[in-house]
């Protein structure tokens, strides 16, 4: 615990309201870090309070970098877009990931305007009147790697929960102690 936080995280108060943002995303996985950092930067420009902690190992247990980036990138892209639709002082994104016991879990909460268009399991895009591609792409990756993706409204935020189970971690380094 604390290795990523202590070694590579810097806080910065943004002007106009003292919003806190982590300045850089640090994790072992270069591709996951790069895509998260791209949307961190975009969100920061939009005045979003960002809190991103990623535990993504270099060895993704057989998940190609492109598909890992589909999950992280689509979650963050949708969240930044949702934040644009609400007042600046209400914008936030909290993203967490953890690799342990052969699984990768990703959770994200983000503010949104409270409006969701949905038909069955398909969510409609706020950008156009058609089913969105991002969440369905995330679900496709989850199915391919024995996982699941759930999306819900919780405590006034949009919550995304993603689980991938490809025999993800290879060593004890990413395992958590059992409680």
Coordinates of C-alpha atoms in Angstrom, one line a residue:
X1 CA 0.0 0.0 0.0
X2 CA 1.1 3.5 -0.6
X3 CA 3.8 2.8 -3.2
X4 CA 1.9 4.4 -6.1
X5 CA 0.5 7.2 -3.9
X6 CA 3.7 8.1 -2.1
X7 CA 6.1 7.7 -5.1
X8 CA 4.2 9.3 -7.9
X9 CA 1.1 11.2 -6.9
X10 CA 1.0 14.9 -6.6
X11 CA -2.0 17.0 -5.6
X12 CA -2.8 20.3 -7.1
X13 CA -5.6 22.7 -6.1
X14 CA -7.2 24.0 -9.2
X15 CA -8.3 27.6 -9.4
X16 CA -11.8 28.9 -9.0
X17 CA -13.0 26.7 -6.2
X18 CA -10.1 24.7 -5.0
X19 CA -11.0 21.5 -6.8
X20 CA -8.6 18.7 -6.0
X21 CA -7.1 16.7 -8.8
X22 CA -4.4 14.1 -8.9
X23 CA -1.8 15.4 -11.4
X24 CA -0.7 12.1 -12.9
X25 CA -1.9 8.5 -13.0
X26 CA 0.7 6.0 -12.0
X27 CA 0.5 2.2 -12.4
X28 CA 2.8 -0.5 -13.7
X29 CA 0.8 -0.9 -16.9
X30 CA 1.9 1.7 -19.4
X31 CA -1.1 1.5 -21.7
X32 CA -3.7 1.7 -18.8
X33 CA -1.7 4.6 -17.4
X34 CA -1.6 6.4 -20.7
X35 CA -5.3 6.2 -21.4
X36 CA -6.3 7.2 -17.9
X37 CA -3.8 10.1 -17.9
X38 CA -5.3 11.3 -21.2
X39 CA -8.8 11.5 -19.7
X40 CA -7.5 12.8 -16.4
X41 CA -6.1 15.8 -18.4
X42 CA -9.3 16.3 -20.3
X43 CA -11.4 16.1 -17.1
X44 CA -9.1 18.5 -15.3
X45 CA -9.6 21.0 -18.2
X46 CA -13.3 20.7 -17.7
X47 CA -13.1 21.4 -13.9
X48 CA -13.8 17.8 -12.8
X49 CA -12.7 16.7 -9.4
X50 CA -10.7 13.6 -10.2
X51 CA -9.6 10.8 -7.9
X52 CA -7.9 8.0 -9.9
X53 CA -6.1 5.1 -8.3
X54 CA -5.1 2.2 -10.6
X55 CA -3.6 -1.1 -9.7
X56 CA -2.9 -2.5 -13.2
X57 CA 0.1 -4.8 -13.4
X58 CA 2.4 -5.0 -16.5
X59 CA 1.3 -8.6 -17.1
X60 CA -2.4 -8.5 -17.8
X61 CA -2.9 -12.2 -17.9
X62 CA -3.6 -12.4 -21.6
X63 CA -5.8 -9.3 -22.0
X64 CA -4.4 -7.3 -24.9
X65 CA -3.6 -3.7 -24.1
X66 CA -6.1 -2.6 -26.7
X67 CA -8.9 -4.3 -24.8
X68 CA -7.8 -3.1 -21.4
X69 CA -7.8 0.4 -22.9
X70 CA -11.4 -0.1 -24.3
X71 CA -12.5 -0.6 -20.7
X72 CA -10.6 2.2 -19.0
X73 CA -11.0 4.6 -21.9
X74 CA -14.7 4.2 -22.5
X75 CA -15.5 4.5 -18.8
X76 CA -13.5 7.7 -18.5
X77 CA -14.7 9.1 -21.8
X78 CA -18.3 8.6 -20.8
X79 CA -17.7 10.1 -17.4
X80 CA -16.0 13.2 -18.7
X81 CA -18.9 13.7 -21.2
X82 CA -21.5 13.3 -18.4
X83 CA -19.7 15.8 -16.3
X84 CA -19.8 18.4 -19.1
X85 CA -23.6 18.4 -18.8
X86 CA -23.7 19.6 -15.2
X87 CA -22.5 22.7 -13.3
X88 CA -18.7 22.7 -12.7
X89 CA -19.0 22.7 -9.0
X90 CA -20.9 19.3 -9.1
X91 CA -18.4 17.5 -11.4
X92 CA -16.5 14.5 -10.1
X93 CA -15.0 11.2 -11.2
X94 CA -13.7 8.5 -8.8
X95 CA -11.9 5.6 -10.5
X96 CA -10.4 2.6 -8.8
X97 CA -8.9 -0.7 -10.0
X98 CA -7.4 -3.6 -8.2
X99 CA -5.8 -6.8 -9.5
X100 CA -6.0 -9.7 -7.1
X101 CA -6.7 -13.4 -6.9
X102 CA -6.7 -13.8 -10.6
X103 CA -9.2 -11.0 -11.2
X104 CA -9.2 -7.4 -12.2
X105 CA -11.9 -5.2 -10.6
X106 CA -12.6 -1.6 -11.8
X107 CA -15.2 0.7 -10.2
X108 CA -16.0 4.2 -11.1
X109 CA -18.5 6.7 -9.8
X110 CA -19.2 9.9 -11.7
X111 CA -21.6 12.8 -11.4
X112 CA -24.2 13.1 -14.2
X113 CA -27.4 15.0 -14.8
X114 CA -29.6 12.2 -13.5
X115 CA -31.0 11.4 -17.0
X116 CA -30.5 8.0 -18.5
X117 CA -32.0 6.7 -21.6
X118 CA -32.1 2.9 -21.6
X119 CA -33.8 0.1 -23.4
X120 CA -33.2 -3.3 -21.8
X121 CA -29.4 -3.6 -21.2
X122 CA -28.6 -0.9 -23.8
X123 CA -27.9 2.6 -22.7
X124 CA -28.6 5.4 -25.2
X125 CA -26.0 7.9 -26.0
X126 CA -26.5 11.5 -24.7
X127 CA -24.7 12.7 -27.8
X128 CA -27.2 11.2 -30.3
X129 CA -30.5 9.3 -30.1
X130 CA -29.1 5.8 -30.6
X131 CA -27.6 3.1 -28.4
X132 CA -24.2 4.0 -27.2
X133 CA -21.1 2.1 -28.2
X134 CA -18.9 2.6 -25.1
X135 CA -20.7 0.6 -22.5
X136 CA -21.6 -2.2 -24.9
X137 CA -17.9 -2.4 -25.9
X138 CA -17.0 -2.7 -22.2
X139 CA -19.5 -5.6 -21.8
X140 CA -18.1 -7.3 -24.8
X141 CA -14.6 -7.3 -23.3
X142 CA -16.0 -8.6 -20.0
X143 CA -17.8 -11.5 -21.7
X144 CA -14.6 -12.4 -23.6
X145 CA -12.6 -12.6 -20.4
X146 CA -15.1 -14.3 -18.2
X147 CA -16.2 -11.2 -16.4
X148 CA -19.1 -8.9 -15.9
X149 CA -20.1 -5.2 -16.2
X150 CA -22.8 -3.6 -14.1
X151 CA -24.1 0.0 -14.4
X152 CA -26.4 1.6 -11.9
X153 CA -27.3 4.8 -10.2
X154 CA -26.0 4.8 -6.6
X155 CA -26.2 7.8 -4.2
X156 CA -27.0 10.2 -7.1
X157 CA -23.9 9.1 -9.1
X158 CA -23.5 6.8 -12.1
X159 CA -21.7 3.7 -10.9
X160 CA -19.8 1.4 -13.2
X161 CA -18.5 -2.0 -11.8
X162 CA -16.3 -4.1 -14.1
X163 CA -14.8 -7.5 -13.3
X164 CA -12.5 -9.5 -15.5
X165 CA -11.4 -13.0 -14.7
X166 CA -8.7 -14.2 -17.0
X167 CA -6.4 -15.6 -14.4
X168 CA -5.2 -12.1 -14.2
X169 CA -2.3 -11.9 -11.8
X170 CA 0.6 -14.3 -12.0
X171 CA 2.4 -13.7 -8.7
X172 CA 1.8 -12.7 -5.1
X173 CA 2.8 -9.1 -5.7
X174 CA -0.8 -8.0 -6.7
X175 CA -2.6 -10.3 -4.3
X176 CA -4.4 -8.8 -1.3
X177 CA -4.5 -10.5 2.1
X178 CA -7.8 -12.4 2.8
X179 CA -10.0 -10.7 5.4

